[in-house]
CSV table of C-alpha atoms in Angstrom, one decimal:
chain,number,residue,atom,x,y,z
A,1,ASN,CA,4.1,16.8,-10.7
A,2,ALA,CA,3.4,13.3,-12.0
A,3,GLY,CA,4.3,11.4,-8.8
A,4,VAL,CA,4.8,7.6,-9.5
A,5,THR,CA,4.2,6.5,-13.1
A,6,GLN,CA,3.8,2.9,-14.0
A,7,THR,CA,3.6,1.4,-17.5
A,8,PRO,CA,1.9,-0.5,-18.9
A,9,LYS,CA,-1.5,-0.4,-17.2
A,10,PHE,CA,-2.5,-3.8,-18.6
A,11,GLN,CA,-0.5,-6.7,-20.0
A,12,VAL,CA,-1.2,-10.3,-21.0
A,13,LEU,CA,1.7,-12.7,-21.3
A,14,LYS,CA,2.0,-16.2,-22.3
A,15,THR,CA,3.7,-18.6,-19.9
A,16,GLY,CA,7.4,-18.5,-20.2
A,17,GLN,CA,7.6,-15.0,-21.7
A,18,SER,CA,9.6,-12.3,-20.1
A,19,MET,CA,8.8,-8.6,-19.7
A,20,THR,CA,9.6,-5.5,-17.7
A,21,LEU,CA,7.2,-3.4,-15.7
A,22,GLN,CA,8.3,0.2,-15.7
A,23,CYS,CA,8.2,2.6,-12.7
A,24,ALA,CA,9.4,6.2,-12.5
A,25,GLN,CA,9.0,8.8,-9.8
A,26,ASP,CA,9.8,12.5,-10.0
A,27,MET,CA,9.8,13.3,-6.2
A,28,ASN,CA,13.5,12.5,-5.6
A,29,HIS,CA,12.4,9.7,-3.2
A,30,GLU,CA,15.2,7.5,-2.0
A,31,TYR,CA,13.1,4.4,-1.2
A,32,MET,CA,11.2,2.5,-3.9
A,33,SER,CA,9.3,-0.7,-3.6
A,34,TRP,CA,7.3,-3.2,-5.7
A,35,TYR,CA,4.2,-4.8,-4.3
A,36,ARG,CA,1.8,-7.3,-5.7
A,37,GLN,CA,-1.8,-7.3,-4.7
A,38,ASP,CA,-3.9,-10.5,-4.7
A,39,PRO,CA,-7.4,-10.9,-3.5
A,40,GLY,CA,-7.6,-11.5,0.3
A,41,MET,CA,-3.8,-11.2,0.7
A,42,GLY,CA,-3.3,-7.4,0.9
A,43,LEU,CA,0.0,-6.1,-0.5
A,44,ARG,CA,3.1,-8.3,-0.5
A,45,LEU,CA,6.5,-6.8,-1.0
A,46,ILE,CA,8.5,-8.2,-3.9
A,47,HIS,CA,11.7,-6.1,-4.0
A,48,TYR,CA,12.7,-2.8,-2.6
A,49,SER,CA,15.5,-0.2,-3.0
A,50,VAL,CA,16.9,2.3,-0.6
A,51,GLY,CA,18.8,4.2,-3.2
A,52,ALA,CA,20.5,4.1,-6.6
A,53,GLY,CA,22.5,0.9,-6.9
A,54,ILE,CA,21.0,-0.7,-3.8
A,55,THR,CA,18.2,-3.3,-4.0
A,56,ASP,CA,17.1,-6.2,-1.9
A,57,GLN,CA,14.5,-8.9,-1.7
A,58,GLY,CA,11.1,-8.6,0.0
A,59,GLU,CA,8.6,-11.3,1.0
A,60,VAL,CA,8.0,-12.8,-2.5
A,61,PRO,CA,11.0,-12.2,-4.7
A,62,ASN,CA,11.1,-15.5,-6.7
A,63,GLY,CA,10.7,-15.0,-10.4
A,64,TYR,CA,11.4,-11.3,-10.3
A,65,ASN,CA,14.5,-9.1,-10.8
A,66,VAL,CA,15.0,-5.4,-10.2
A,67,SER,CA,17.7,-2.9,-10.7
A,68,ARG,CA,18.0,0.8,-9.7
A,69,SER,CA,20.5,2.6,-11.9
A,70,THR,CA,19.0,6.1,-11.2
A,71,THR,CA,17.0,7.6,-8.3
A,72,GLU,CA,14.0,8.0,-10.6
A,73,ASP,CA,13.6,4.5,-12.1
A,74,PHE,CA,12.9,1.1,-10.6
A,75,PRO,CA,11.9,-1.5,-13.2
A,76,LEU,CA,10.6,-4.9,-12.3
A,77,ARG,CA,11.5,-7.8,-14.6
A,78,LEU,CA,9.6,-11.0,-14.9
A,79,LEU,CA,12.1,-13.6,-16.1
A,80,SER,CA,9.8,-16.4,-17.2
A,81,ALA,CA,6.2,-15.6,-16.6
A,82,ALA,CA,4.0,-18.2,-14.8
A,83,PRO,CA,0.2,-18.2,-14.1
A,84,SER,CA,1.0,-17.7,-10.4
A,85,GLN,CA,2.3,-14.2,-11.3
A,86,THR,CA,-1.1,-13.1,-12.5
A,87,SER,CA,-1.7,-10.1,-10.2
A,88,VAL,CA,-1.8,-6.4,-9.9
A,89,TYR,CA,1.6,-4.8,-9.4
A,90,PHE,CA,2.2,-1.6,-7.6
A,91,CYS,CA,5.3,0.5,-7.5
A,92,ALA,CA,5.6,2.9,-4.5
A,93,SER,CA,8.1,5.5,-3.4
A,94,ARG,CA,8.9,7.5,-0.2
A,95,ASN,CA,11.6,9.6,1.3
A,96,ARG,CA,13.9,8.2,3.9
A,97,GLU,CA,11.9,9.5,6.8
A,98,GLY,CA,9.1,7.0,7.0
A,99,GLY,CA,6.4,9.0,8.6
A,100,TYR,CA,5.1,10.5,5.4
A,101,GLY,CA,3.9,7.2,3.9
A,102,TYR,CA,4.4,5.7,0.5
A,103,THR,CA,3.1,7.3,-2.8
A,104,PHE,CA,1.7,4.6,-5.0
A,105,GLY,CA,1.5,4.3,-8.8
A,106,SER,CA,-1.8,3.4,-10.4
A,107,GLY,CA,-0.8,-0.2,-10.9
A,108,THR,CA,-0.2,-2.7,-13.7
A,109,ARG,CA,-2.7,-5.5,-14.1
A,110,LEU,CA,-0.8,-8.6,-15.4
A,111,THR,CA,-2.4,-11.7,-16.7
A,112,VAL,CA,-0.3,-14.8,-17.5
A,113,VAL,CA,-2.1,-17.4,-19.6
B,1,ALA,CA,5.8,-11.6,14.7
B,2,GLN,CA,4.8,-8.3,13.2
B,3,SER,CA,1.3,-8.2,11.8
B,4,VAL,CA,-1.7,-6.1,10.9
B,5,THR,CA,-5.2,-7.4,11.2
B,6,GLN,CA,-8.3,-5.9,9.7
B,7,PRO,CA,-11.0,-8.2,11.0
B,8,ASP,CA,-13.8,-7.0,8.7
B,9,ILE,CA,-13.4,-8.1,5.1
B,10,HIS,CA,-16.6,-6.4,4.0
B,11,ILE,CA,-18.7,-3.6,5.6
B,12,THR,CA,-21.9,-2.2,4.3
B,13,VAL,CA,-23.3,1.1,5.5
B,14,SER,CA,-26.1,3.4,4.4
B,15,GLU,CA,-25.2,6.8,3.0
B,16,GLY,CA,-25.1,9.3,5.9
B,17,ALA,CA,-24.4,6.7,8.5
B,18,SER,CA,-21.3,6.7,10.6
B,19,LEU,CA,-18.4,4.4,9.9
B,20,GLU,CA,-15.7,2.7,11.8
B,21,LEU,CA,-13.1,0.4,10.3
B,22,ARG,CA,-11.0,-1.6,12.7
B,23,CYS,CA,-7.2,-2.2,12.6
B,24,ASN,CA,-5.1,-4.0,15.1
B,25,TYR,CA,-1.4,-4.5,14.9
B,26,SER,CA,1.3,-6.4,16.6
B,27,TYR,CA,4.7,-4.7,16.6
B,28,GLY,CA,7.7,-4.4,18.9
B,29,ALA,CA,7.4,-0.7,19.5
B,30,THR,CA,5.0,2.0,18.6
B,31,PRO,CA,5.2,2.1,14.8
B,32,TYR,CA,4.1,4.6,12.2
B,33,LEU,CA,0.5,3.9,11.4
B,34,PHE,CA,-1.3,4.6,8.1
B,35,TRP,CA,-4.6,4.3,6.4
B,36,TYR,CA,-4.9,4.1,2.7
B,37,VAL,CA,-7.9,4.0,0.4
B,38,GLN,CA,-8.1,2.3,-3.0
B,39,SER,CA,-10.8,3.0,-5.4
B,40,PRO,CA,-11.5,0.4,-8.1
B,41,GLY,CA,-8.8,0.2,-10.7
B,42,GLN,CA,-6.7,2.8,-8.9
B,43,GLY,CA,-3.6,2.8,-6.8
B,44,LEU,CA,-3.5,3.4,-3.0
B,45,GLN,CA,-4.0,6.9,-1.7
B,46,LEU,CA,-2.9,8.0,1.8
B,47,LEU,CA,-5.8,9.0,4.0
B,48,LEU,CA,-3.9,9.8,7.2
B,49,LYS,CA,-0.9,8.9,9.3
B,50,TYR,CA,0.2,8.8,12.9
B,51,PHE,CA,3.7,8.8,14.2
B,52,SER,CA,3.6,10.9,17.3
B,53,GLY,CA,1.7,13.4,19.3
B,54,ASP,CA,-2.1,13.7,19.4
B,55,THR,CA,-3.6,10.2,19.2
B,56,LEU,CA,-6.6,11.5,17.2
B,57,VAL,CA,-5.4,12.3,13.7
B,58,GLN,CA,-7.4,14.0,10.9
B,59,GLY,CA,-7.0,13.0,7.3
B,60,ILE,CA,-8.4,13.8,4.0
B,61,LYS,CA,-12.0,13.4,2.9
B,62,GLY,CA,-13.3,13.9,6.4
B,63,PHE,CA,-11.7,10.8,7.9
B,64,GLU,CA,-10.1,10.5,11.3
B,65,ALA,CA,-8.4,7.7,13.2
B,66,GLU,CA,-7.5,7.2,16.8
B,67,PHE,CA,-4.4,5.5,18.0
B,68,LYS,CA,-4.9,3.5,21.2
B,69,ARG,CA,-1.7,2.1,22.5
B,70,SER,CA,-3.2,-0.1,25.2
B,71,GLN,CA,-5.4,-1.9,22.5
B,72,SER,CA,-2.8,-1.8,19.7
B,73,SER,CA,-5.5,-0.4,17.5
B,74,PHE,CA,-5.7,2.4,15.0
B,75,ASN,CA,-9.4,2.5,13.9
B,76,LEU,CA,-10.6,4.7,11.1
B,77,ARG,CA,-13.8,6.7,11.5
B,78,LYS,CA,-16.1,9.0,9.5
B,79,PRO,CA,-19.2,10.6,11.0
B,80,SER,CA,-21.2,10.6,7.8
B,81,VAL,CA,-20.4,8.4,4.8
B,82,HIS,CA,-20.9,9.5,1.3
B,83,TRP,CA,-21.5,7.2,-1.7
B,84,SER,CA,-18.1,8.2,-3.1
B,85,ASP,CA,-16.4,6.6,0.0
B,86,ALA,CA,-17.2,3.1,-1.4
B,87,ALA,CA,-13.7,1.6,-1.9
B,88,GLU,CA,-11.2,-0.7,-0.2
B,89,TYR,CA,-9.3,0.5,2.8
B,90,PHE,CA,-6.0,-0.7,4.0
B,91,CYS,CA,-4.3,-0.2,7.3
B,92,ALA,CA,-0.5,-0.3,7.4
B,93,VAL,CA,2.3,-0.1,9.9
B,94,GLY,CA,5.9,0.9,9.4
B,95,ALA,CA,9.0,1.1,11.5
B,96,PRO,CA,10.5,4.5,12.3
B,97,SER,CA,12.8,6.0,9.8
B,98,GLY,CA,15.7,4.0,8.4
B,99,THR,CA,13.8,0.9,7.5
B,100,TYR,CA,12.0,0.2,4.3
B,101,LYS,CA,9.2,-2.2,5.1
B,102,TYR,CA,5.5,-1.5,5.7
B,103,ILE,CA,3.2,-4.2,6.7
B,104,PHE,CA,-0.3,-4.0,5.1
B,105,GLY,CA,-3.5,-5.5,6.4
B,106,THR,CA,-5.6,-7.5,4.0
B,107,GLY,CA,-8.1,-4.7,3.5
B,108,THR,CA,-11.8,-3.9,4.2
B,109,ARG,CA,-14.1,-3.4,1.3
B,110,LEU,CA,-16.7,-0.7,2.0
B,111,LYS,CA,-20.1,-0.7,0.3
B,112,VAL,CA,-22.4,2.3,0.6
B,113,LEU,CA,-26.1,2.0,0.2
B,114,ALA,CA,-28.0,4.9,-1.3
């Protein structure tokens, strides 16, 4: 049982480049979210999805796109990378009943130069 | 506004000493409450959770937390810290089922002295 799998683990981009961070879960969870983690700021929600075909914006959505064509996959797209997007990105999933907490992936460390 | 406060950014304890990490929240109703641990270079792992019942909850790795409604607090405790507990700890709150959003505190980094 793999849980939540994120790829790649590390990435360096040049300003203006685009890329997709992959996230897959094998727990049949309905809810999936993308967070970014920056020093001293905790985790901030970028986008989330409550099921296949349904996505919405979180606190810091600018510069990112998501889609959810299947229950398992929830990729995060950076449209035109900026140095301000240098961060650690976490994908997380949970079932509809919120009391069991999110399961997190191991993260993608992204540096934009 | 909904918020989670972890007032201690860094805490240092000696191995074998007791530990208490503080978490205070502001929320419209009693939320679901969580503590997560993050080891360097890793994702977040759920330590324990509270959503009803006994206000003292037990988690993994010997941790426990107590929900105090009157103080809007959910402090994490461990009687005897091990060197492997050195990590960053995050408190989080979430609404009851049907909503997506969790609010995370900014974290407390624990250092353990041998």
